[in-house]
Coordinates of C-alpha atoms in Angstrom, one line a residue:
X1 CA 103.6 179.5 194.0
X2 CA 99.8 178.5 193.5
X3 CA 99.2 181.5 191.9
X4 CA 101.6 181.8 188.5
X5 CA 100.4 185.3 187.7
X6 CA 102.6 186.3 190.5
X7 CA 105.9 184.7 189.1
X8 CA 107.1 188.3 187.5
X9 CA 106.1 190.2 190.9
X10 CA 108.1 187.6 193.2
X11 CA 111.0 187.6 190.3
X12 CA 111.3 191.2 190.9
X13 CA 111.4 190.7 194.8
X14 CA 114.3 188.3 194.6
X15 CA 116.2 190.7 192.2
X16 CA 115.3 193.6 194.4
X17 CA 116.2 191.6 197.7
X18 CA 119.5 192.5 199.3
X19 CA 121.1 189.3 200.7
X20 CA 123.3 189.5 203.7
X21 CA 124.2 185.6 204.1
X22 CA 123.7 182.7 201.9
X23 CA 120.7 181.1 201.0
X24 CA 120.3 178.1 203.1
X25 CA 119.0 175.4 201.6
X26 CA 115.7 175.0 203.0
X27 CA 114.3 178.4 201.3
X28 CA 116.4 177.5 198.1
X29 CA 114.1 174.9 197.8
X30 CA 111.5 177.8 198.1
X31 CA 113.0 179.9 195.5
X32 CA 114.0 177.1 192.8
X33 CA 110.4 176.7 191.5
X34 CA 109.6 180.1 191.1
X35 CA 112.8 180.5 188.9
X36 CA 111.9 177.6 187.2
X37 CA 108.4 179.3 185.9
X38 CA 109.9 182.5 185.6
X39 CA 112.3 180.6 182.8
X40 CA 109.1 178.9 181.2
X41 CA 107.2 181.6 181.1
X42 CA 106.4 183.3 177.4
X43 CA 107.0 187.1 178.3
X44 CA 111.1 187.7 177.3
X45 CA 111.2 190.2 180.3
X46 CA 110.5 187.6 182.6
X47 CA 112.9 185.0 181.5
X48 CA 115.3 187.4 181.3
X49 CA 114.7 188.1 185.0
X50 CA 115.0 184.5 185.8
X51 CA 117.7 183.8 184.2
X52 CA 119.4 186.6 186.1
X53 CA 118.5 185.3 188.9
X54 CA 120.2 181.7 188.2
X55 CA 123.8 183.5 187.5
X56 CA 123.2 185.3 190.7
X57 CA 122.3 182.3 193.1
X58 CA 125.7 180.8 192.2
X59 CA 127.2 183.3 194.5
X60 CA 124.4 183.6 196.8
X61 CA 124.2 179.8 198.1
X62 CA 126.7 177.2 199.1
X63 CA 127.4 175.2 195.8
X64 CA 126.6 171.6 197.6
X65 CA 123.3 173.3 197.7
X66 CA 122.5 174.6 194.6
X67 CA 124.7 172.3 192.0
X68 CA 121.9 169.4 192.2
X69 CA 119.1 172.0 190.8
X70 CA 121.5 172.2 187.5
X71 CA 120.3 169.6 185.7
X72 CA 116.1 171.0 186.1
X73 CA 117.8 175.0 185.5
X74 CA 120.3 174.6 182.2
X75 CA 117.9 173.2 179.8
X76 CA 115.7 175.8 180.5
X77 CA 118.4 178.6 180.2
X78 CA 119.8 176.9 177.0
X79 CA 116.1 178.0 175.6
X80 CA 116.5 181.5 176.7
X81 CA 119.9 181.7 175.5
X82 CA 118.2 180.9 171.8
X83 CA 115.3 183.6 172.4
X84 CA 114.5 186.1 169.9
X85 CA 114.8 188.9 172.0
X86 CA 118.6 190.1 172.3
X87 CA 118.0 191.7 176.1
X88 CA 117.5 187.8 176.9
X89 CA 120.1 186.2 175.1
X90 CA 122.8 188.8 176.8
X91 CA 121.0 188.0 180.3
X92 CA 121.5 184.1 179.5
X93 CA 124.7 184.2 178.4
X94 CA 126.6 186.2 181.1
X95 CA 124.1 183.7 183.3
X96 CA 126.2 180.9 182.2
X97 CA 129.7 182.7 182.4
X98 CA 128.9 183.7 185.7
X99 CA 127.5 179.6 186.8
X100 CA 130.8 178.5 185.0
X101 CA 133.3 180.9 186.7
X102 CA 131.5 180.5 190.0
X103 CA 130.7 176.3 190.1
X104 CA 134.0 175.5 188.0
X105 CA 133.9 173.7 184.4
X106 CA 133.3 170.2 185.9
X107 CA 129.8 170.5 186.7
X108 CA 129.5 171.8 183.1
X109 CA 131.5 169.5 181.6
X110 CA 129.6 169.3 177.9
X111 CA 128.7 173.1 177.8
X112 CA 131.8 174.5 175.8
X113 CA 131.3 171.9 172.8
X114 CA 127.9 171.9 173.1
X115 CA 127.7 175.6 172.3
X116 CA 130.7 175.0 169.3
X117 CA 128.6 172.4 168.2
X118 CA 125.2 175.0 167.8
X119 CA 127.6 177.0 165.7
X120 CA 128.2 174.7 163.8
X121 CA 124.8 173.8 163.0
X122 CA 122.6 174.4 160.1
X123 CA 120.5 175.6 162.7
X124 CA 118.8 179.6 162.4
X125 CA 121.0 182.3 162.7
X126 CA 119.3 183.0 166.1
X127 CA 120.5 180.0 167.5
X128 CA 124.1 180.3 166.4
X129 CA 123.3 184.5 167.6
X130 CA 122.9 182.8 171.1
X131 CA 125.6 179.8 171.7
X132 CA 128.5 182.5 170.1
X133 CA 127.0 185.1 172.8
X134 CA 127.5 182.8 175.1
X135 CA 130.8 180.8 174.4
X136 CA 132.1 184.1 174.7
X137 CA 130.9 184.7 178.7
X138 CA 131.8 181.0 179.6
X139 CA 134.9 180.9 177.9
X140 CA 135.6 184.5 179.8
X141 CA 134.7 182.7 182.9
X142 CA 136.9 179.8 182.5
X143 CA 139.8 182.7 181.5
X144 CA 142.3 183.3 178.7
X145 CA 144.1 179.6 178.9
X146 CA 141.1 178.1 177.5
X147 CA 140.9 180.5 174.9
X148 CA 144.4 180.7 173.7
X149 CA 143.3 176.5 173.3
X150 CA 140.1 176.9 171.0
X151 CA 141.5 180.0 169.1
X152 CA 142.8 178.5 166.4
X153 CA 140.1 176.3 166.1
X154 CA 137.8 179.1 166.4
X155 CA 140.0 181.3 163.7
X156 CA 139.7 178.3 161.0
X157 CA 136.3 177.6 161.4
X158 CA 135.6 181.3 160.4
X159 CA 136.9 180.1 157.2
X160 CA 134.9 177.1 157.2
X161 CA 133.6 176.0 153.6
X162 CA 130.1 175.9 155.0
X163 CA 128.4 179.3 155.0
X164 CA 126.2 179.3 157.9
X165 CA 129.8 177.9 160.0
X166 CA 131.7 180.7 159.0
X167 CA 128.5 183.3 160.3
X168 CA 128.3 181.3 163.4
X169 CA 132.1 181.7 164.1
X170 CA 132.5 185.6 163.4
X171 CA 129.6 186.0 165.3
X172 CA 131.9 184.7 168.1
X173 CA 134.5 186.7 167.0
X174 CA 131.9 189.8 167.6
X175 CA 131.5 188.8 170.8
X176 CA 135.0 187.7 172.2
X177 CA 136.3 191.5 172.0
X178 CA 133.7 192.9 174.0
X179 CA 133.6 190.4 176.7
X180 CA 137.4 189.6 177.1
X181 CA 138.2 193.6 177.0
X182 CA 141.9 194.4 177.5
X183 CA 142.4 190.7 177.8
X184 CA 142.0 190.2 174.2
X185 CA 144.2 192.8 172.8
X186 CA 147.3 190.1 172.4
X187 CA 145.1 188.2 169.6
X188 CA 143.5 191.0 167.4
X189 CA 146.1 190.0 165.1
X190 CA 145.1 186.8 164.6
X191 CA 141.3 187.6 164.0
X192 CA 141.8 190.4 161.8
X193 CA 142.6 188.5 158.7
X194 CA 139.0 186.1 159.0
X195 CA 137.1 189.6 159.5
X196 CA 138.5 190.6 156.3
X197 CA 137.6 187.9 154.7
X198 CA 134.5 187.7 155.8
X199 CA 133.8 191.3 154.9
X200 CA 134.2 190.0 150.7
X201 CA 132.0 186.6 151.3
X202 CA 129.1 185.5 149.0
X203 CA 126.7 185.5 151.4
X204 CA 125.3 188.5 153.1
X205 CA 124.7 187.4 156.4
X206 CA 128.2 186.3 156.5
X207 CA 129.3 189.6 155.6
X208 CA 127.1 191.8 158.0
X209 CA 128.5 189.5 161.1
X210 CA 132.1 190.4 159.3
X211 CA 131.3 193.7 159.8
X212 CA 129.8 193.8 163.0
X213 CA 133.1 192.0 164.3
X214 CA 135.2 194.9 162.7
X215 CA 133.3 197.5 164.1
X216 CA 133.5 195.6 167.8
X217 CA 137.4 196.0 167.2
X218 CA 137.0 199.5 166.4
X219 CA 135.1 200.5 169.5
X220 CA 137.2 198.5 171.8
X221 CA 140.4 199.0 170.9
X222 CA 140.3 201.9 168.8
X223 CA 144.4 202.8 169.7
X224 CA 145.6 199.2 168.7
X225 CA 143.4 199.3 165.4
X226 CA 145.1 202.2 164.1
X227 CA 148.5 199.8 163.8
X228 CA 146.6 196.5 163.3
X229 CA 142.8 197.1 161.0
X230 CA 144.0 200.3 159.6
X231 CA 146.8 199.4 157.0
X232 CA 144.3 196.5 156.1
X233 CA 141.4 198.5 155.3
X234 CA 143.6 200.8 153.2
X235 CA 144.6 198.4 151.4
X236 CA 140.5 197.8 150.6
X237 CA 139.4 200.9 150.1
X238 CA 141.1 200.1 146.8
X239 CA 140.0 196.4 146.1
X240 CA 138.7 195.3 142.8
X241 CA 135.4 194.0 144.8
X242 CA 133.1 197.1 145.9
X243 CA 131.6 195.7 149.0
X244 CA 135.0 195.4 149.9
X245 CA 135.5 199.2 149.3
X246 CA 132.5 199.5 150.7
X247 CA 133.1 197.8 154.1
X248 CA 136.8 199.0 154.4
X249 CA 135.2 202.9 153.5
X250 CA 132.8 202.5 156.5
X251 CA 135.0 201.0 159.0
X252 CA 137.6 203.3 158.3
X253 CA 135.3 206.2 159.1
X254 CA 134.3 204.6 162.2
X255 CA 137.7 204.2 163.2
X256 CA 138.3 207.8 162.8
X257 CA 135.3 209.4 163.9
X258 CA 136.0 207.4 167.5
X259 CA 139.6 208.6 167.1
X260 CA 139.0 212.1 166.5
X261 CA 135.7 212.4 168.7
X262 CA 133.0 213.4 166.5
X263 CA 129.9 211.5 165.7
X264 CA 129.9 211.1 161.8
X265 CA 126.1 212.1 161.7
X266 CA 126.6 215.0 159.7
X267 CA 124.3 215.2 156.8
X268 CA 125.0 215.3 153.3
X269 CA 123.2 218.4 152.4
X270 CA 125.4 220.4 155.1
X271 CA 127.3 223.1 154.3
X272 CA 131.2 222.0 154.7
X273 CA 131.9 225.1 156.2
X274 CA 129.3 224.4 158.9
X275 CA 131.2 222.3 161.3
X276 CA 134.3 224.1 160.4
X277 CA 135.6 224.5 164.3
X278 CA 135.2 220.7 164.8
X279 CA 136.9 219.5 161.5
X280 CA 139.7 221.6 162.4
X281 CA 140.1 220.2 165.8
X282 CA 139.7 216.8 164.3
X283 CA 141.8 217.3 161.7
X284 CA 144.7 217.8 164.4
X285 CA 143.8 215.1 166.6
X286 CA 144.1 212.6 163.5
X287 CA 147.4 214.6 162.7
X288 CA 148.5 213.7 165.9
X289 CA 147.0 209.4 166.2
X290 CA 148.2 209.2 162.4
X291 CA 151.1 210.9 161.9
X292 CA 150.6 213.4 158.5
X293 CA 151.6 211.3 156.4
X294 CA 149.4 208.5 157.4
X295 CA 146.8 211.3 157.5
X296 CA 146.7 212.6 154.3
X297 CA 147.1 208.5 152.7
X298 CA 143.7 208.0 154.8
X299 CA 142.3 211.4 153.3
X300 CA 143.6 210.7 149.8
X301 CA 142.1 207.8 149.7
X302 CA 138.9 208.9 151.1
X303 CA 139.2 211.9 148.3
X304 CA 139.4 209.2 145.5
X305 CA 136.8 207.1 146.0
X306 CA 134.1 209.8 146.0
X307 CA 134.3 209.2 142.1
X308 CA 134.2 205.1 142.5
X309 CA 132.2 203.6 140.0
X310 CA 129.7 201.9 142.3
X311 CA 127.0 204.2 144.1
X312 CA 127.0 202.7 147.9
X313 CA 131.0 203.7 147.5
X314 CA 130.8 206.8 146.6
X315 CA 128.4 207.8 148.8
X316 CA 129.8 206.4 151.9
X317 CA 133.4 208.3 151.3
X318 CA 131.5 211.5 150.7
X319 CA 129.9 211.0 153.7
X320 CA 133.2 210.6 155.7
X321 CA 134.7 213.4 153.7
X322 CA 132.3 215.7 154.7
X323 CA 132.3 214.9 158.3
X324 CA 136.0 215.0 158.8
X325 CA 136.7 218.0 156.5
X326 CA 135.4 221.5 156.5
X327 CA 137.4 223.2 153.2
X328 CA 138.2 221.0 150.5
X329 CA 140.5 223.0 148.5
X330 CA 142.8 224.0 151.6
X331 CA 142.6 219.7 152.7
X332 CA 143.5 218.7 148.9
X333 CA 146.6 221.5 148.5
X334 CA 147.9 220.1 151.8
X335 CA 147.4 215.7 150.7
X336 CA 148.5 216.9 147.0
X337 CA 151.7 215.0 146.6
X338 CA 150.0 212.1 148.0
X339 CA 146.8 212.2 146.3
X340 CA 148.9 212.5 143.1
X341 CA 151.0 209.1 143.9
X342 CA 147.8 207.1 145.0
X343 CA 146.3 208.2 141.6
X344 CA 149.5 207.7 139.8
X345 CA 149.1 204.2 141.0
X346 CA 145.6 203.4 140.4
X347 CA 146.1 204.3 136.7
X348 CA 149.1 201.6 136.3
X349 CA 146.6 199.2 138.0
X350 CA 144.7 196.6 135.5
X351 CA 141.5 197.0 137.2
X352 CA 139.0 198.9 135.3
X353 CA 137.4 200.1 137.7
X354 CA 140.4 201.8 139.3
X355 CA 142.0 203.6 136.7
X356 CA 138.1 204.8 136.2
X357 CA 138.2 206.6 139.6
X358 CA 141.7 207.7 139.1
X359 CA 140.7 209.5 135.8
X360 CA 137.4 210.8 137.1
X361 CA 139.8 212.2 140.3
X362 CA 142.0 214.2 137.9
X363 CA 139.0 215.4 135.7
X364 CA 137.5 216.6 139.5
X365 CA 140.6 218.4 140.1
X366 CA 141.5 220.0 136.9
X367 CA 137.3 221.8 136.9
X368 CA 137.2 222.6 140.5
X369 CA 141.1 224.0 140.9
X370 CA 141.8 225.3 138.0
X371 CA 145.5 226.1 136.4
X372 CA 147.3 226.2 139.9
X373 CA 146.4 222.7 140.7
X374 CA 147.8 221.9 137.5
X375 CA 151.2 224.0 138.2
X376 CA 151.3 221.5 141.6
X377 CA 150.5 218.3 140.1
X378 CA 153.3 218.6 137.1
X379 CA 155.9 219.0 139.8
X380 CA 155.1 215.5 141.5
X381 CA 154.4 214.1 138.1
X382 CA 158.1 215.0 136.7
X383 CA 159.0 213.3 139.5
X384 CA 157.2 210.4 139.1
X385 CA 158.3 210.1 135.3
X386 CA 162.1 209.5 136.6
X387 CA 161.2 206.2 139.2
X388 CA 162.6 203.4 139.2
X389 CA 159.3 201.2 139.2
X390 CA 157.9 200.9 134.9
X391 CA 154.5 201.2 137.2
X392 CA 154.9 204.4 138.1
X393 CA 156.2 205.8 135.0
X394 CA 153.3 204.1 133.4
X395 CA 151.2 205.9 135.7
X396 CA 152.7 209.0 135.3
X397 CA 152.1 209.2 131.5
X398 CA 148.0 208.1 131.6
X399 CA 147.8 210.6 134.5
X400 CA 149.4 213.1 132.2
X401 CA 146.8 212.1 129.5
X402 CA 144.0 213.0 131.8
X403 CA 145.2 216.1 133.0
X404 CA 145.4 216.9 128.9
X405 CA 142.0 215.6 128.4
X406 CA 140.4 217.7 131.7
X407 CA 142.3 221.0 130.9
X408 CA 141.3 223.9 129.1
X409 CA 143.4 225.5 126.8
X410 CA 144.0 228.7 129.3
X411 CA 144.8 226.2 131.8
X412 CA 147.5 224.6 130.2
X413 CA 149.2 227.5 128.4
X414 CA 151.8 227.8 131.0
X415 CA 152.0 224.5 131.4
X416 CA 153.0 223.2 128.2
X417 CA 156.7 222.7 128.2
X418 CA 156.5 220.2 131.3
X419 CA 154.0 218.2 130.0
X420 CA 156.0 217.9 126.6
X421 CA 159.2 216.8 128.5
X422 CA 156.9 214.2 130.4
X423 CA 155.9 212.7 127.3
X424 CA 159.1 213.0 125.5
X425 CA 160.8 211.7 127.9
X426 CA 158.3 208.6 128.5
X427 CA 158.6 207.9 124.6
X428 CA 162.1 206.6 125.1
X429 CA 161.6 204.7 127.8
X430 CA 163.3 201.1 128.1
X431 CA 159.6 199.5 129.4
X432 CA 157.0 198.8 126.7
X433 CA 154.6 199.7 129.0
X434 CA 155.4 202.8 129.3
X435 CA 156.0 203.8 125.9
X436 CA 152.4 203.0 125.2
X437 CA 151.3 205.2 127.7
X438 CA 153.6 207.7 126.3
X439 CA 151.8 207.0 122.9
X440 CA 148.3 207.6 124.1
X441 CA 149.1 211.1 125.6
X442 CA 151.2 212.0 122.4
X443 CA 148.2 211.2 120.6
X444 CA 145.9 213.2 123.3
X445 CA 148.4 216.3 123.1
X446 CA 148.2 216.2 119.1
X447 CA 145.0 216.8 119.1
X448 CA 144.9 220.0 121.6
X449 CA 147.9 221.4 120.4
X450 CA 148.4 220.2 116.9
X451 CA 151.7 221.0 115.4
X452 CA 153.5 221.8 118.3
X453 CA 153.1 218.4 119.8
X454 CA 154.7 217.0 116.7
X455 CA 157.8 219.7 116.0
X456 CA 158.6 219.6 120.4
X457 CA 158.6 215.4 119.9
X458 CA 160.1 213.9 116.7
X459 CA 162.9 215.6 115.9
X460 CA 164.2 214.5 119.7
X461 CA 162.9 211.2 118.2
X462 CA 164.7 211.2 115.3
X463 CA 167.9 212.5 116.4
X464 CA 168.1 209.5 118.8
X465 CA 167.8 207.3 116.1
X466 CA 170.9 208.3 114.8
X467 CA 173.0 207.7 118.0
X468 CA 174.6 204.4 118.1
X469 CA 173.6 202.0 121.0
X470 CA 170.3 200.8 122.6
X471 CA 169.0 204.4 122.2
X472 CA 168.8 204.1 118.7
X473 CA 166.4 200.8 119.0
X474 CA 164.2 202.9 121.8
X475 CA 163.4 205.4 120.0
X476 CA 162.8 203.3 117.0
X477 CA 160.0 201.4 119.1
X478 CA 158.6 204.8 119.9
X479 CA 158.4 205.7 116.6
X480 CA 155.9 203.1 115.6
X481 CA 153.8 203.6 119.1
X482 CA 153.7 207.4 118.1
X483 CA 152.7 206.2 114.3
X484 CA 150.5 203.1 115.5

């Protein structure tokens, strides 16, 4: 004690010193002021020590004993649980989890809204950092009844118009996860839909704590994610905002890199065939957590948007891609019909950035597959060109238009007849929509194969014209699309 050089060394001999029997309170009396220094001294590592120290003596001495050096230890704890280092922000915050699970929340009794109110605060981010980190351990100490009571609270203010409110809240929300474990698994529904949010706000720092909350889902709970973050982040992978795209892309691949074990560090330049054993075995594992046809949706997707518009995005899917799959042409053959569909409905989408990637999709796989792909894809496409949704038909027709556009002439020889019936049939179709779509791939199969187009088209036009009933109008309207 006279000499305060010594604080660290008699720090570590209280840490190291295995107690048998409480502390009476005669050498607590000892021991307080060298915690005390130990929590003003500059060096992180020996706050952090201290501060350990304090959570532990809560079990260590007989509360009557210890609960009147509170009011000289908590201050000074508060400032370590706002301390730039993250090692002694953790140690402060389980500190005060463990003095409120321990001592009970009536010798605390301002602690819980003092923390919401530092995150709350227009405060550094540091600060907020700290009071979510530990909200999170005393709330865990005080167990899930007081939780369930804040939560919704919590949930709104993740929301919160203020920007710096809503960082401060999903920083909580990083942190709840983690500390609550299995505990915690009844209310991922309820958090999910802020973190989404959060992942498409204005301000950065907001978004990053988004994502950090997303991925704490995805490493603790990586089973229930599959039912509750996955059909979300589908959904974004697809969004008219990129960072969205971008966010959804990366915690996907998180989510199934942790599902199918592999570590997602592959690098870009790798061969695909490289880490051909462990694709395969992932490629079952996620056929197995997914389902196929959940599966090949994820892969799909993750096939699309290597042609997305936006850089970041395209990058991060190819890096997924590559990780997860060791032979592209066998991985697209077996998603086909899917990969079809999701571009079938990109195309119908008003979003130019969509139908971009869609096109750019079909252009990849008419160059890289050649005429079979093309023999596959009509099949699905015919299909497609008798739903029920205008959407889809829509779809169908611009997707036709593409594969037109991408195709060589050898390519399409065989091909020919289908993709006239496509069109012919689209002309006639009862939506607008779709006869405009119809329209622009007449016009695109005029000009590759000339006559033909015309003589295999009109004369089916015409001849409707002639039949009595709402046929006749129809075609009439197709007519002036084909001529517009």
């Amino acid at each position: 004690m006279v000499d305060p050089e010594k604080t660290p060394v008699a720090l570590n001999a209280l840490l190291k010193k295995s107690f048998v029997h409480y502390i009476d309170a005669a050498s607590l009396a000892i021991v307080i002021p060298i915690i005390e220094r130990g929590l003003r001294e500059r060096s992180a590592e020996t706050k952090r020590k201290a501060t350990q120290i304090v959570g532990q003596m809560a079990g260590l001495t007989d509360s009557k004993d210890f609960i009147p050096y509170l009011p000289r230890l908590l201050p000074l704890v508060h400032i370590v649980l706002v301390d730039p280092v993250p090692e002694a922000r953790a140690t402060a915050a389980k500190a005060l989890g463990t003095l409120v699970e321990r001592l009970g929340e009536g010798q605390f009794p301002d602690l819980v809204q003092d923390l919401l109110r530092t995150l709350r605060s227009d405060t550094s981010g540091v600060d907020r950092q700290g009071a979510a980190q530990g909200l999170s351990e005393v709330l865990s100490g005080l167990g899930m009844e007081r939780l369930e009571g804040l939560l919704p609270d919590i949930i709104s203010s993740a929301s919160s118009p203020r920007a710096y409110v809503r960082e401060g809240f999903m920083s909580l929300l990083v942190y709840l996860p983690a500390t609550f474990g299995t505990r915690f698994q009844p209310h991922l529904s309820k958090i999910i839909p802020p973190i989404l949010r959060g992942l498409a706000d204005n301000e950065e720092y907001v978004r990053e704590a988004s994502m950090k909350a997303g991925r704490m889902i995805v490493v603790n709970y990586s089973s229930r994610a599959v039912d509750l973050l996955l059909p979300e982040l589908e959904q974004g992978i697809f969004d008219p905002g990129w960072r969205i795209r971008q966010s959804s892309i990366t915690l996907i691949g998180e989510l199934l890199f942790r599902l199918s074990g592999i570590s997602g560090k592959a690098e870009l330049e790798e061969e695909e065939e490289a880490d051909a054993v462990v694709a395969e075995s992932s490629r079952k594992v996620l056929t197995e957590v997914l389902g196929k046809e959940r599966r090949d949706r994820v892969l799909g997707a993750l096939y699309l948007v290597r042609q997305d518009a936006v850089a970041a995005v395209r990058m991060a899917s190819i890096h997924i891609w590559k990780a997860l799959v060791s032979n592209t042409p066998r991985t697209v053959r077996e998603i086909l019909p899917t990969l079809i569909n999701q571009v079938v409905d990109l195309l119908s989408m008003p979003h130019g950035d969509q139908r971009e990637t869609a096109a750019r999709t079909i252009g990849e796989l008419c160059r890289k597959f050649g005429e079979k792909i093309i023999g596959d894809m009509l099949p699905i496409l015919q299909k497609g060109s008798k739903s029920s949704d205008p959407r889809i038909r829509e779809g169908v027709c611009l997707a036709v238009s593409e594969i037109v556009s991408n195709s060589s002439e050898a390519q399409r020889e065989e091909h020919e007849d289908e993709i006239i019936v496509v069109v012919r049939r689209s002309l006639v179709d009862s939506s607008s929509n779709v006869r405009a779509a119809a329209a622009i791939a007449f016009d695109i199969l005029q000009d590759v194969m000339g006559a033909r187009a015309i003589d295999e088209t009109i004369p089916t036009l015409l001849e409707a014209l002639r039949q009595p009933g709402e046929g006749s109008g129809t075609a009439l309207q197709a007519l002036k699309e084909v001529m517009n």
